[in-house]
């Protein structure tokens, strides 16, 4: 409702103003210059009033069409300051007739107070327009800024554009320093041959940057200002001209860049060529080939995943021959590895105690590589008292056929004299050496005998650990012996023994006779005359002359495949044996098992604490024998 | 969750405590009672600068509101020229020319400003109410006039403190006496309402400019008395 009424009122006002406008065609001062002047005769009117510094102002008038009033003094200007209800019209304080201007100085200028102007002629005709009223702050148009100049800020990398900083000073008439007037500035610029001015944003600082001018073009720049939060601008300043010509440096930098780029590309290409041509060499250097797994004598195919069983088979000697060749090779590489000397616990040699069990284990440990079994060698006489069991010692280069001497015999370190004797006796012949002397108590702990569980086609013997306190005899043992004798060495080959028992091997080679086991072709016959009666034993014994059997050989159950005790005593042999040994061969070439025991102490019983071994055959000594042997 | 919210608030309080101190402390600190005042101490120059900023902003916003109002409700020029005569503050003894301003003392300048400010607080509230009754008043106009009336109160506070600091005077009693605002007294007519509001707006705009000019001159005098024209 209010809007409707206000709009109706506005319409009414519009009508009135139009009428008013018709009545006073001359006054165009505050109506805005857009209004078209009517063709009616103009009466004298105030053309404009301007203040430049908000402290003074001027007003100009025009006589209009009344040319007779154009002479100076014909028209007089009167003003009224409406600061009180009792104010009066006053005449212009200062005329400038040449300009038809009235100047109001500081004393006559009041800010924030409405002024109204009127013109009076000599005839007291008053030409007054209500619209010629104003307050001074609303007519302020500041002077244009002064000292406009510019500086080049930078040129774009492309060399086509540049930025310029324009700076100026405030108009001196405007008292900006005292804060009397707050002024803001507007810069406008355009290219010379264009007509549209570009205006930058108004701001109160006395400098501004113009961005994005083009190289080579000439620009015209001018500036104007106004009071902040007011509407009337001052005049434009004089224009300045900005132009930046081409920079010649571009000509030099561009080719340089090209050269750089091409150079880098060329280097890259060269590097690539080198890499490609030397590819293989580089690959060798950077990624050296990794050797594949390989074991001599074994097909690499088997080493691949999933073929473990076959590998085990080969390693265990069941292969067609891969392993033995390997064994052979091994032996050839290390000819001196033949024996393992195992120290049996002895009162005299207390320090060897700790070696005892370990040595046996070493000997009998199947998990250990085959090579260990091959670490059996001769123990030299000289080095007999060598406490280090397992160490290969090879001082007898004459020993033949070392490869067949896989011996699991243990040497009980004993009295060196015995050993020496034994060695001396056997020198040159026996691959196996012996000696041993041991206290009887040692026998208890040692597994002396080993049961032969299998015989290798090459002559090796597969041993299985015997049991303690039992003399194990078996036909296999006899077979072993025979075979050995045939081979003239009783060297056993490898032993594959059960891991369960710890066996110590003793070498019971007794060769008192200095001969051999007389295996050469006389195996059986040797067995004949020499066969010591081994009651219940069934061992085939060979009598060494000076022998002493190394009954020390063991305790029980250990194997001494090479030495057959010469039926030491009957009670020993009375024990149950796991295998039956052929004792005798008849004239009819029949085997006699368990020949009647005989006691015939071997003449070559060594002087060792062992009890006298009645017969010291070269052959087995059972644990019982050993017990007898101990002194 | 309660604990978390308490902790959050505590953190906020810790972070914002300087702001709390600054914003909540009234400018009129009473020191004569011997109470340990918690007024943030501010130098006289800074205070004057802030007051001037306030005045400048108030003038700018009032000018914008006036323009808005003119464009909407006062399309004819002759109407716009009529308003200079009925300003409510024309009876106030404030200087009106530069000469006068240059001749009067600092004290009088400040007091003039204070008088002006105080005399406009109530009319602006009235203006706000009146504008709210319009059907077509733009939101921006209403917001601006509201903002102006709020800032005017802060300006008053600042000027009071400034007077106290600069002139070492005691606290002035702030009395907002009606100065013949509603001379009619009865329900105004529509047209008169529009014109009256416009008159209020333009008169306030003028007075805001006056305040700004006074304060700036005062500042000039503080910094460099002899060069101020």
CSV table of N, CA and C in Angstrom, one decimal, chain A residues 54 175-176 179-184 226-230, chain B residues 55-57 59-60 209 212 216:
chain,number,residue,atom,x,y,z
A,54,UNK,N,37.4,22.2,-1.5
A,54,UNK,CA,36.4,22.1,-0.4
A,54,UNK,C,36.6,23.2,0.6
A,175,UNK,N,43.9,19.5,-0.2
A,175,UNK,CA,44.7,19.4,1.0
A,175,UNK,C,44.6,17.9,1.5
A,176,UNK,N,45.4,17.1,0.8
A,176,UNK,CA,45.3,15.7,1.2
A,176,UNK,C,46.1,15.4,2.4
A,179,UNK,N,44.4,15.7,5.5
A,179,UNK,CA,43.3,14.8,5.7
A,179,UNK,C,41.9,15.5,5.4
A,180,UNK,N,42.1,16.7,4.9
A,180,UNK,CA,40.8,17.5,4.7
A,180,UNK,C,40.0,16.9,3.6
A,181,UNK,N,40.7,16.3,2.6
A,181,UNK,CA,40.1,15.7,1.5
A,181,UNK,C,40.7,14.3,1.3
A,182,UNK,N,39.8,13.3,1.1
A,182,UNK,CA,40.3,12.0,0.8
A,182,UNK,C,40.0,11.8,-0.7
A,183,UNK,N,41.1,11.5,-1.4
A,183,UNK,CA,41.0,11.5,-2.9
A,183,UNK,C,41.3,10.1,-3.4
A,184,UNK,N,40.7,9.7,-4.4
A,184,UNK,CA,41.0,8.5,-5.1
A,184,UNK,C,41.2,8.8,-6.6
A,226,UNK,N,38.8,12.1,-7.7
A,226,UNK,CA,37.6,12.6,-7.1
A,226,UNK,C,37.7,12.3,-5.6
A,227,UNK,N,36.8,12.9,-4.9
A,227,UNK,CA,36.8,12.7,-3.5
A,227,UNK,C,36.1,11.3,-3.2
A,228,UNK,N,36.7,10.6,-2.3
A,228,UNK,CA,36.2,9.3,-2.0
A,228,UNK,C,34.8,9.4,-1.5
A,229,UNK,N,34.0,8.5,-2.0
A,229,UNK,CA,32.5,8.3,-1.7
A,229,UNK,C,31.7,9.5,-2.2
A,230,UNK,N,32.3,10.2,-3.2
A,230,UNK,CA,31.6,11.2,-3.9
A,230,UNK,C,31.5,10.9,-5.3
B,55,UNK,N,35.0,6.5,11.4
B,55,UNK,CA,34.3,7.6,10.8
B,55,UNK,C,34.2,7.5,9.3
B,56,UNK,N,35.4,7.1,8.7
B,56,UNK,CA,35.4,7.0,7.3
B,56,UNK,C,34.5,5.9,6.8
B,57,UNK,N,34.5,4.8,7.5
B,57,UNK,CA,33.6,3.7,7.1
B,57,UNK,C,32.2,4.1,7.2
B,59,UNK,N,30.9,7.0,7.1
B,59,UNK,CA,30.5,7.9,6.0
B,59,UNK,C,30.3,7.2,4.7
B,60,UNK,N,31.2,6.3,4.4
B,60,UNK,CA,31.0,5.5,3.1
B,60,UNK,C,29.8,4.7,3.1
B,209,UNK,N,30.2,12.9,7.2
B,209,UNK,CA,31.4,13.5,6.5
B,209,UNK,C,32.0,14.6,7.4
B,212,UNK,N,34.1,12.9,10.0
B,212,UNK,CA,35.4,12.4,9.4
B,212,UNK,C,36.4,13.6,9.2
B,216,UNK,N,40.0,14.0,11.1
B,216,UNK,CA,41.3,14.1,10.3
B,216,UNK,C,42.1,15.3,10.6
